[in-house]
Coordinates of C-alpha atoms in Angstrom, one line a residue:
X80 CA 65.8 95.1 33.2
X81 CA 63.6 98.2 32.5
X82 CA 60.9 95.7 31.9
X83 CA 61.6 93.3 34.8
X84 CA 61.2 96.3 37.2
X85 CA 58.2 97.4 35.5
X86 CA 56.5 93.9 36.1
X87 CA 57.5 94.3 39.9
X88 CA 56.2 98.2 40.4
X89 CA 52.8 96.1 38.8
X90 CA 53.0 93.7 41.1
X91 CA 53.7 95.5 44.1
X92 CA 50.4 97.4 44.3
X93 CA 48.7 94.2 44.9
X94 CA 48.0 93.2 48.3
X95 CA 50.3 91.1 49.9
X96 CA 48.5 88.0 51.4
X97 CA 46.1 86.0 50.2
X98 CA 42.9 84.5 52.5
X99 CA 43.3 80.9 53.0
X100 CA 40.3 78.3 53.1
X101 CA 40.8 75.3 55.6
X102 CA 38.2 72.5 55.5
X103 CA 38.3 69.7 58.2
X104 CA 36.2 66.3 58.2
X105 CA 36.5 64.0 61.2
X106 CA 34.6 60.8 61.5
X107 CA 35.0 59.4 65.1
X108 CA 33.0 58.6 68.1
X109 CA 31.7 62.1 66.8
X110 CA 30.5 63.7 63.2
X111 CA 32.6 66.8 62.9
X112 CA 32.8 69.3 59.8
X113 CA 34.1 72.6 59.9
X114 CA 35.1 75.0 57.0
X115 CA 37.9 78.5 58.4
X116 CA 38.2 81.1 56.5
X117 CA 41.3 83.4 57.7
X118 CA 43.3 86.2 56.2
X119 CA 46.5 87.6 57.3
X120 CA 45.9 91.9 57.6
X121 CA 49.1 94.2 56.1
X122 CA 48.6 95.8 59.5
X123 CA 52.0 97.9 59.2
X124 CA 51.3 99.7 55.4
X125 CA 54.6 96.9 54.0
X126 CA 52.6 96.9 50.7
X127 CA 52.8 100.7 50.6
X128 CA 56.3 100.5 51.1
X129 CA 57.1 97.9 48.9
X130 CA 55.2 100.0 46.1
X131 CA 57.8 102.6 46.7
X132 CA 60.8 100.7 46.6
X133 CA 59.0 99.3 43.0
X134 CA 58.8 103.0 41.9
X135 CA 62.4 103.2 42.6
X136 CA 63.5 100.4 41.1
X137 CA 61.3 101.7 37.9
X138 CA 63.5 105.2 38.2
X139 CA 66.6 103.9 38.7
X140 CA 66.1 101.1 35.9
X141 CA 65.5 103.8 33.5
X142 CA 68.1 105.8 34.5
X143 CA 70.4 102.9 33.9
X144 CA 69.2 101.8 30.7
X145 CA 69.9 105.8 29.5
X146 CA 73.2 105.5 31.0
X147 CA 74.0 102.2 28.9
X148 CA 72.6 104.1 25.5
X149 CA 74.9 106.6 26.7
X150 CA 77.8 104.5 27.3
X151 CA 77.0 102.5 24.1
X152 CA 77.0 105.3 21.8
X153 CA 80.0 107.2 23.1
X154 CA 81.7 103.5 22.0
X155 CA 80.1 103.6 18.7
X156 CA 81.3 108.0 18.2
X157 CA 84.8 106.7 19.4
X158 CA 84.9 103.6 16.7
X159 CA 83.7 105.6 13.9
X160 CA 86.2 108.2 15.0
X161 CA 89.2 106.0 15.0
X162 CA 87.9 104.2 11.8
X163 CA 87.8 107.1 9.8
X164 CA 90.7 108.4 11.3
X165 CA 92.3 104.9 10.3
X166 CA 91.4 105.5 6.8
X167 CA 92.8 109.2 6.4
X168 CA 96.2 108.0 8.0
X169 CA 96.0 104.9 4.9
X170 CA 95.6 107.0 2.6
X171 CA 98.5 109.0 3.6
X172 CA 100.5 106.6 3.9
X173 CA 99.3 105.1 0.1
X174 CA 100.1 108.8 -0.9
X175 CA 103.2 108.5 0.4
X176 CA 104.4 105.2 -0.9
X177 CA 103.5 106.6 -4.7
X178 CA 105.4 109.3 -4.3
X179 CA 108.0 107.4 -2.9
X180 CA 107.7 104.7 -5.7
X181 CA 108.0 107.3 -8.7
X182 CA 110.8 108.9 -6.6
X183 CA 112.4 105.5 -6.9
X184 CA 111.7 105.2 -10.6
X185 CA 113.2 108.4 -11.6
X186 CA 116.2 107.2 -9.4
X187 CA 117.3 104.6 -11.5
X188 CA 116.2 106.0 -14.8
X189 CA 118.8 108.6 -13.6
X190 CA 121.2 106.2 -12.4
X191 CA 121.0 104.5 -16.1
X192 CA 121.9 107.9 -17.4
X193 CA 124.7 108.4 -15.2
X194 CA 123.1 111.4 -13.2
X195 CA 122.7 110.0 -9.7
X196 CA 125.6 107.5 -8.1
X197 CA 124.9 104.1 -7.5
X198 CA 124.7 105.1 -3.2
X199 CA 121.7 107.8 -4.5
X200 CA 119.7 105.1 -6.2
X201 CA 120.1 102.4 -3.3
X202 CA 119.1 105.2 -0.6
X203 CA 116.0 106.0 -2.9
X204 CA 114.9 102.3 -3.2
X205 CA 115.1 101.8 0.4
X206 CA 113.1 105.2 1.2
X207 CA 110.5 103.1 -0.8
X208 CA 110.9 100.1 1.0
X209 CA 110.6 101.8 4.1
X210 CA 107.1 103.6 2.9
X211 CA 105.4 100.1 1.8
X212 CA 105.8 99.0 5.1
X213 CA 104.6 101.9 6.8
X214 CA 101.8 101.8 4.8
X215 CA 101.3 98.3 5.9
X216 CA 101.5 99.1 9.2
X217 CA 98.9 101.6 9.5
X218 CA 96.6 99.6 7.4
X219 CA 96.8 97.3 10.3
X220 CA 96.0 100.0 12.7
X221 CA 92.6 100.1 10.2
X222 CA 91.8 96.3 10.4
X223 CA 92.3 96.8 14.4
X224 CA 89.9 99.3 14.2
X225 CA 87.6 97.9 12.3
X226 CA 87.3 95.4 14.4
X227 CA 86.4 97.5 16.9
X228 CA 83.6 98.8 14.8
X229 CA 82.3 95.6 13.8
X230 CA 82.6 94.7 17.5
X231 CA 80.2 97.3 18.1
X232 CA 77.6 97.4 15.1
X233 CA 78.3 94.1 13.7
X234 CA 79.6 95.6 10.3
X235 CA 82.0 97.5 9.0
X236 CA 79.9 99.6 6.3
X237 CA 80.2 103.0 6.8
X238 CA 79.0 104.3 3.5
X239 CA 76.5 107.4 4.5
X240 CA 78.1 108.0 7.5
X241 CA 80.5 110.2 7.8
X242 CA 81.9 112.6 10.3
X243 CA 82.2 116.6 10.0
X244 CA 85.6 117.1 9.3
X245 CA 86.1 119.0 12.2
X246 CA 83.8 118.6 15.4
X247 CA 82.0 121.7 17.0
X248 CA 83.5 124.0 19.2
X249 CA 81.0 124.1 21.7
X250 CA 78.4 121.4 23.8
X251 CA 75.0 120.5 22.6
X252 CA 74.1 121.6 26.2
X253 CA 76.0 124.4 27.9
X254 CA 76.3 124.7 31.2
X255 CA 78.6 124.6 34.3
X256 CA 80.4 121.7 35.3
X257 CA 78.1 121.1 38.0
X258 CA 75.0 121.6 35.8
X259 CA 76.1 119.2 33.4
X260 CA 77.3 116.5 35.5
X261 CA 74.5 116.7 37.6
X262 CA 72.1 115.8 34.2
X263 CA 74.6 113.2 33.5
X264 CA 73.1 109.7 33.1
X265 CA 75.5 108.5 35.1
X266 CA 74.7 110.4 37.9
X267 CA 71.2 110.1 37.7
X268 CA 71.6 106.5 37.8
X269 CA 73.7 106.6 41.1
X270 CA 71.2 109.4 42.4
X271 CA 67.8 107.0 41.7
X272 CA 69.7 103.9 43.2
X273 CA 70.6 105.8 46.5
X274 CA 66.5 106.5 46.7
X275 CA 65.5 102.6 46.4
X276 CA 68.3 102.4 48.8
X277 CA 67.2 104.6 50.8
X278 CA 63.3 103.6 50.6
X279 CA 64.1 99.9 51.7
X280 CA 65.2 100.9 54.6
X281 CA 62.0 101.1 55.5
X282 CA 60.4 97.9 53.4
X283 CA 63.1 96.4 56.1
X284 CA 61.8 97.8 58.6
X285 CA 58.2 97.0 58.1
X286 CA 58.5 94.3 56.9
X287 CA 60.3 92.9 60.1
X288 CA 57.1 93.7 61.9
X289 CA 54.6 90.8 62.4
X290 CA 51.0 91.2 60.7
X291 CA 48.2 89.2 62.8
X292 CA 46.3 86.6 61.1
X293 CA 42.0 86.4 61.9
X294 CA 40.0 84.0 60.8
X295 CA 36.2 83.0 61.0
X296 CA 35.4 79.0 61.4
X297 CA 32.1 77.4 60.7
X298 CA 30.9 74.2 60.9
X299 CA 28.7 71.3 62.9
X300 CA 29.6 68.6 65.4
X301 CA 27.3 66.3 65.4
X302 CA 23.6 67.6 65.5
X303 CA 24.9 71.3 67.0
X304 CA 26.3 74.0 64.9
X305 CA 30.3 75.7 65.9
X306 CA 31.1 79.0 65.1
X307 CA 34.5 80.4 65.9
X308 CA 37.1 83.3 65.9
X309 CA 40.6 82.9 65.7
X310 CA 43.4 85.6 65.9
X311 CA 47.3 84.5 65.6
X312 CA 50.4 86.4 66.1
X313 CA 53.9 85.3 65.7
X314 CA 56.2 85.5 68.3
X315 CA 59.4 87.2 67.2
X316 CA 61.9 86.3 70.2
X317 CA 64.1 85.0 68.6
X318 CA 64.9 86.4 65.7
X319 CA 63.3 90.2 65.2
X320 CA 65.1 90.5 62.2
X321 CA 66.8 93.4 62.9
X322 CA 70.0 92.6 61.3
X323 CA 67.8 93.0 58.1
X324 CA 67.0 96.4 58.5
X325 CA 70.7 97.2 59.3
X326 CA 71.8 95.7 56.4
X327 CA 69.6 98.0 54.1
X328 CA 70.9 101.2 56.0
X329 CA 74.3 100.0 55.2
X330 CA 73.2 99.7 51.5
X331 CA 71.6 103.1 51.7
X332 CA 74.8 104.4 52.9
X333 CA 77.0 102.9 50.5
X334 CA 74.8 104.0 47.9
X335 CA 74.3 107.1 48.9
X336 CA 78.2 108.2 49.4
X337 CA 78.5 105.7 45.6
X338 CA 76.5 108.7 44.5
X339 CA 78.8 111.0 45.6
X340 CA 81.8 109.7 44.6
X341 CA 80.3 109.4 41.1
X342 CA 79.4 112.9 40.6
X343 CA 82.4 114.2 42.0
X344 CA 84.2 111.8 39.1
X345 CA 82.2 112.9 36.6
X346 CA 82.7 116.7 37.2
X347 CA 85.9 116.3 37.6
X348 CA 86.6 114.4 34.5
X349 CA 84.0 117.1 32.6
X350 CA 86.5 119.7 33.4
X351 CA 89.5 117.6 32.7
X352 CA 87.9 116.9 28.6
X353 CA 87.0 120.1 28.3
X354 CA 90.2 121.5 29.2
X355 CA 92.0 118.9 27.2
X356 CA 89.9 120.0 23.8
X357 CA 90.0 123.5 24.4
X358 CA 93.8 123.1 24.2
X359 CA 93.7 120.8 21.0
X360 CA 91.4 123.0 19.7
X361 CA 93.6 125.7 19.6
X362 CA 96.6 123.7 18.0
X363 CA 94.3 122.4 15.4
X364 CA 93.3 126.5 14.7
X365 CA 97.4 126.9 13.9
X366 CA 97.2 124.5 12.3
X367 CA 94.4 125.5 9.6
X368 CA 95.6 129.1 9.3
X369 CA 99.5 128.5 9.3
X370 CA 100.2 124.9 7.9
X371 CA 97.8 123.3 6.2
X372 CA 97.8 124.7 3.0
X373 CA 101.4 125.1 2.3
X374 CA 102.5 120.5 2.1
X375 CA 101.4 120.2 -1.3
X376 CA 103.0 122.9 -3.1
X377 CA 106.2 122.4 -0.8
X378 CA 106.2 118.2 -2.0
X379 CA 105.9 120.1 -5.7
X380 CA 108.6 122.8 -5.2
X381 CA 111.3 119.6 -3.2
X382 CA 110.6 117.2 -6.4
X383 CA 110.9 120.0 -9.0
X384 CA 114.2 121.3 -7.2
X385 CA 115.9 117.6 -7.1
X386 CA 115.2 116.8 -10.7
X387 CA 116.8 119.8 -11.6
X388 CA 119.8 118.6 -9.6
X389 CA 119.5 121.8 -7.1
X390 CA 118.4 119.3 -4.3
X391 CA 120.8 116.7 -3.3
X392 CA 119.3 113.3 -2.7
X393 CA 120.0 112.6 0.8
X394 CA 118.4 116.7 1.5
X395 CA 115.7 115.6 -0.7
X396 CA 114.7 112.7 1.2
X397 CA 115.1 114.2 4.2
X398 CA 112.8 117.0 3.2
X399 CA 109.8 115.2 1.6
X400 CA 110.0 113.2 4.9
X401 CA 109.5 116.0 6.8
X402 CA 106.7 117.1 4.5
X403 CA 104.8 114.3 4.8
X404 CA 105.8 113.8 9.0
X405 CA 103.9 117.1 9.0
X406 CA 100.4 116.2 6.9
X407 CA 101.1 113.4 9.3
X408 CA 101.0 115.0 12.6
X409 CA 98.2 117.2 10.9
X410 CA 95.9 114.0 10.8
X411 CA 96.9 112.8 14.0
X412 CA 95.9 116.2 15.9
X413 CA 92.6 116.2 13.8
X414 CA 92.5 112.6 15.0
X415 CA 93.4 113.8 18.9
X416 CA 91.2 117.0 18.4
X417 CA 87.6 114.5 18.0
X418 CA 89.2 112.2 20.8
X419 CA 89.1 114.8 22.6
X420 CA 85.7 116.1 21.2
X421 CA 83.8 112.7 22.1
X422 CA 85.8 112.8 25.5
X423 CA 84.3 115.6 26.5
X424 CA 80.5 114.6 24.9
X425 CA 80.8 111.6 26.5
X426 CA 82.1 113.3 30.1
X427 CA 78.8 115.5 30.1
X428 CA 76.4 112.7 28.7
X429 CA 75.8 114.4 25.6
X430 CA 76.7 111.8 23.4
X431 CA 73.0 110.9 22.2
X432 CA 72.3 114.3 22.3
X433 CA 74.6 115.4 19.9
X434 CA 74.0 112.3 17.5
X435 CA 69.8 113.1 17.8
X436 CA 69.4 110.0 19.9
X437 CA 67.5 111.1 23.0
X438 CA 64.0 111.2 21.5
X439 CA 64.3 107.9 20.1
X440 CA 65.6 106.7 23.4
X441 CA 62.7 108.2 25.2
X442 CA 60.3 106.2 22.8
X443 CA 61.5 103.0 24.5

């Protein structure tokens, strides 16, 4: 498209119309040969005006062609996001279903020695049971993602590329929400397409106006040389096309208040991602300092206590579940907290910025 409009910026510098060459030969009760030569003038500037309109288009094409990097990579950030995220929560759940499985395996080597009841040894089988299939079911969730990856960048091999664990706490660009939206590709892409709008109002408007046509004829009838000026004008009774140039105000108008709309969305949703990671942000910082640490040594302490017969089955089942349904909900913030992260990149168009792809976009 950026191309396309190119061509027609190229093209539109050229002048409009043509001359046209006429030759006549008539062989009657006379000898008649005349050659016209006749151009039609751009008496009105259109050619001027269409130029503009071609410079427009050349602005606005580029603006959407940034946008659509834009868009594009904020879908590739939110894939690799959810991939890797995929792969954290499958190998928690792998983690899980090991523990689970040697929790099972001590079960019944304690059930052969008379130290757990047959109910104990059952319940432990089946809190195995239970883990293989949520492991299965999140290593679904991976394949669906994956997709989604492949979808995007035609392959799933993310070796090399990796995510911070943790996403900055700040934009590449800082700014107000109406600074930022306002440099939003977006925008700009709404902004440059109310400007052709607006400029071909007046390529309508000229253009509806009729150019005169002269032309110089030459020739001989007979034994005596003709020479001749002729100057033409349509007529435009009936139809003036005026309903053109309405038409392109209407355009101009809907693009214009497009425009609007789009930049009110845009800051609008900027301040909606923002607040949204600011507030996950602060969970996740809880998180770190109070909770992280402490899942290991507690799975340790639970298993130590219940092979020592201090820890009743049923408590210690319900225990290591809560264990892990915490690490769990610890991925899944860190999971929400880069959602949230890329939301808010991809609400101020910030996306390439952050991932170093502007100057290779501005190569293009």
């Amino acid at each position: 498209a950026l191309a396309a409009a190119r061509a027609r910026l190229s093209g539109s510098g050229l002048p409009i119309y043509n001359p046209e060459l006429e030759l006549e030969y008539e062989n009657t009760e006379i000898d008649l040969t005349t050659a016209e030569l006749s151009q039609t003038l751009d008496w009105h500037g259109k050619r001027g005006a269409r130029e503009r309109v071609a410079e427009g288009g050349v602005v606005l094409a580029r603006a959407e062609y940034d946008a659509r990097r834009e868009r594009l990579a904020g879908e590739l950030l939110d894939a690799l996001a959810g991939y890797e995220g995929g792969r954290a929560a499958a190998d928690l759940a792998e983690r899980q279903s090991v523990l689970l499985k040697r929790f099972a395996e001590i079960a019944r080597k304690r059930g052969r020695a008379g130290d757990l009841g047959e109910v104990e040894v059952e319940l432990a089988q089946l809190a195995y049971a239970e883990g293989k299939m949520a492991a299965a079911r999140v290593q679904a969730d991976v394949a669906d993602a994956g997709y989604t990856l492949y979808r995007i960048t035609g392959s799933t091999d993310t070796k090399g590329v990796a995510l911070p664990r943790v996403p900055a706490m700040t934009l590449p660009i800082t700014g107000s929400p109406q600074e930022l939206g306002g440099r939003h590709p977006a925008v700009r892409a709404a902004r440059a397409r109310a400007q052709t709008a607006s400029a071909a109002v007046r390529q309508a408007d000229l253009d509806r106006r009729a150019d005169p046509t002269f032309g110089i004829k030459g020739g001989r009838e007979d034994d005596e040389n003709l020479v001749g000026l002729r100057l033409s004008i349509p007529l435009q009774f009936l139809n003036d096309f005026r309903a053109d140039v309405d038409a392109a105000r209407s355009e101009s108008v809907q693009a214009t208040e497009d425009g609007a709309q789009v930049e009110r969305t845009t800051q609008a949703q900027l301040q909606a991602e923002q607040l949204r990671f600011e507030k996950l942000a602060a969970a996740w910082r809880v998180w770190e300092n109070e909770g992280r640490g402490r899942l290991d040594a507690r799975l340790k302490l639970l298993e130590r206590l219940w092979r020592a017969g201090e820890l009743a089955t049923t408590d210690y089942l319900v225990q290591v579940q809560q264990t892990l349904d915490t690490e769990s909900a610890g991925l899944a913030l860190r999971r929400d907290l880069w959602g949230a992260w890329i939301g808010w990149l991809r609400a101020a168009g910030q996306v390439q910025a952050w991932l170093g792809l502007e100057r290779q976009g501005e190569s293009q």
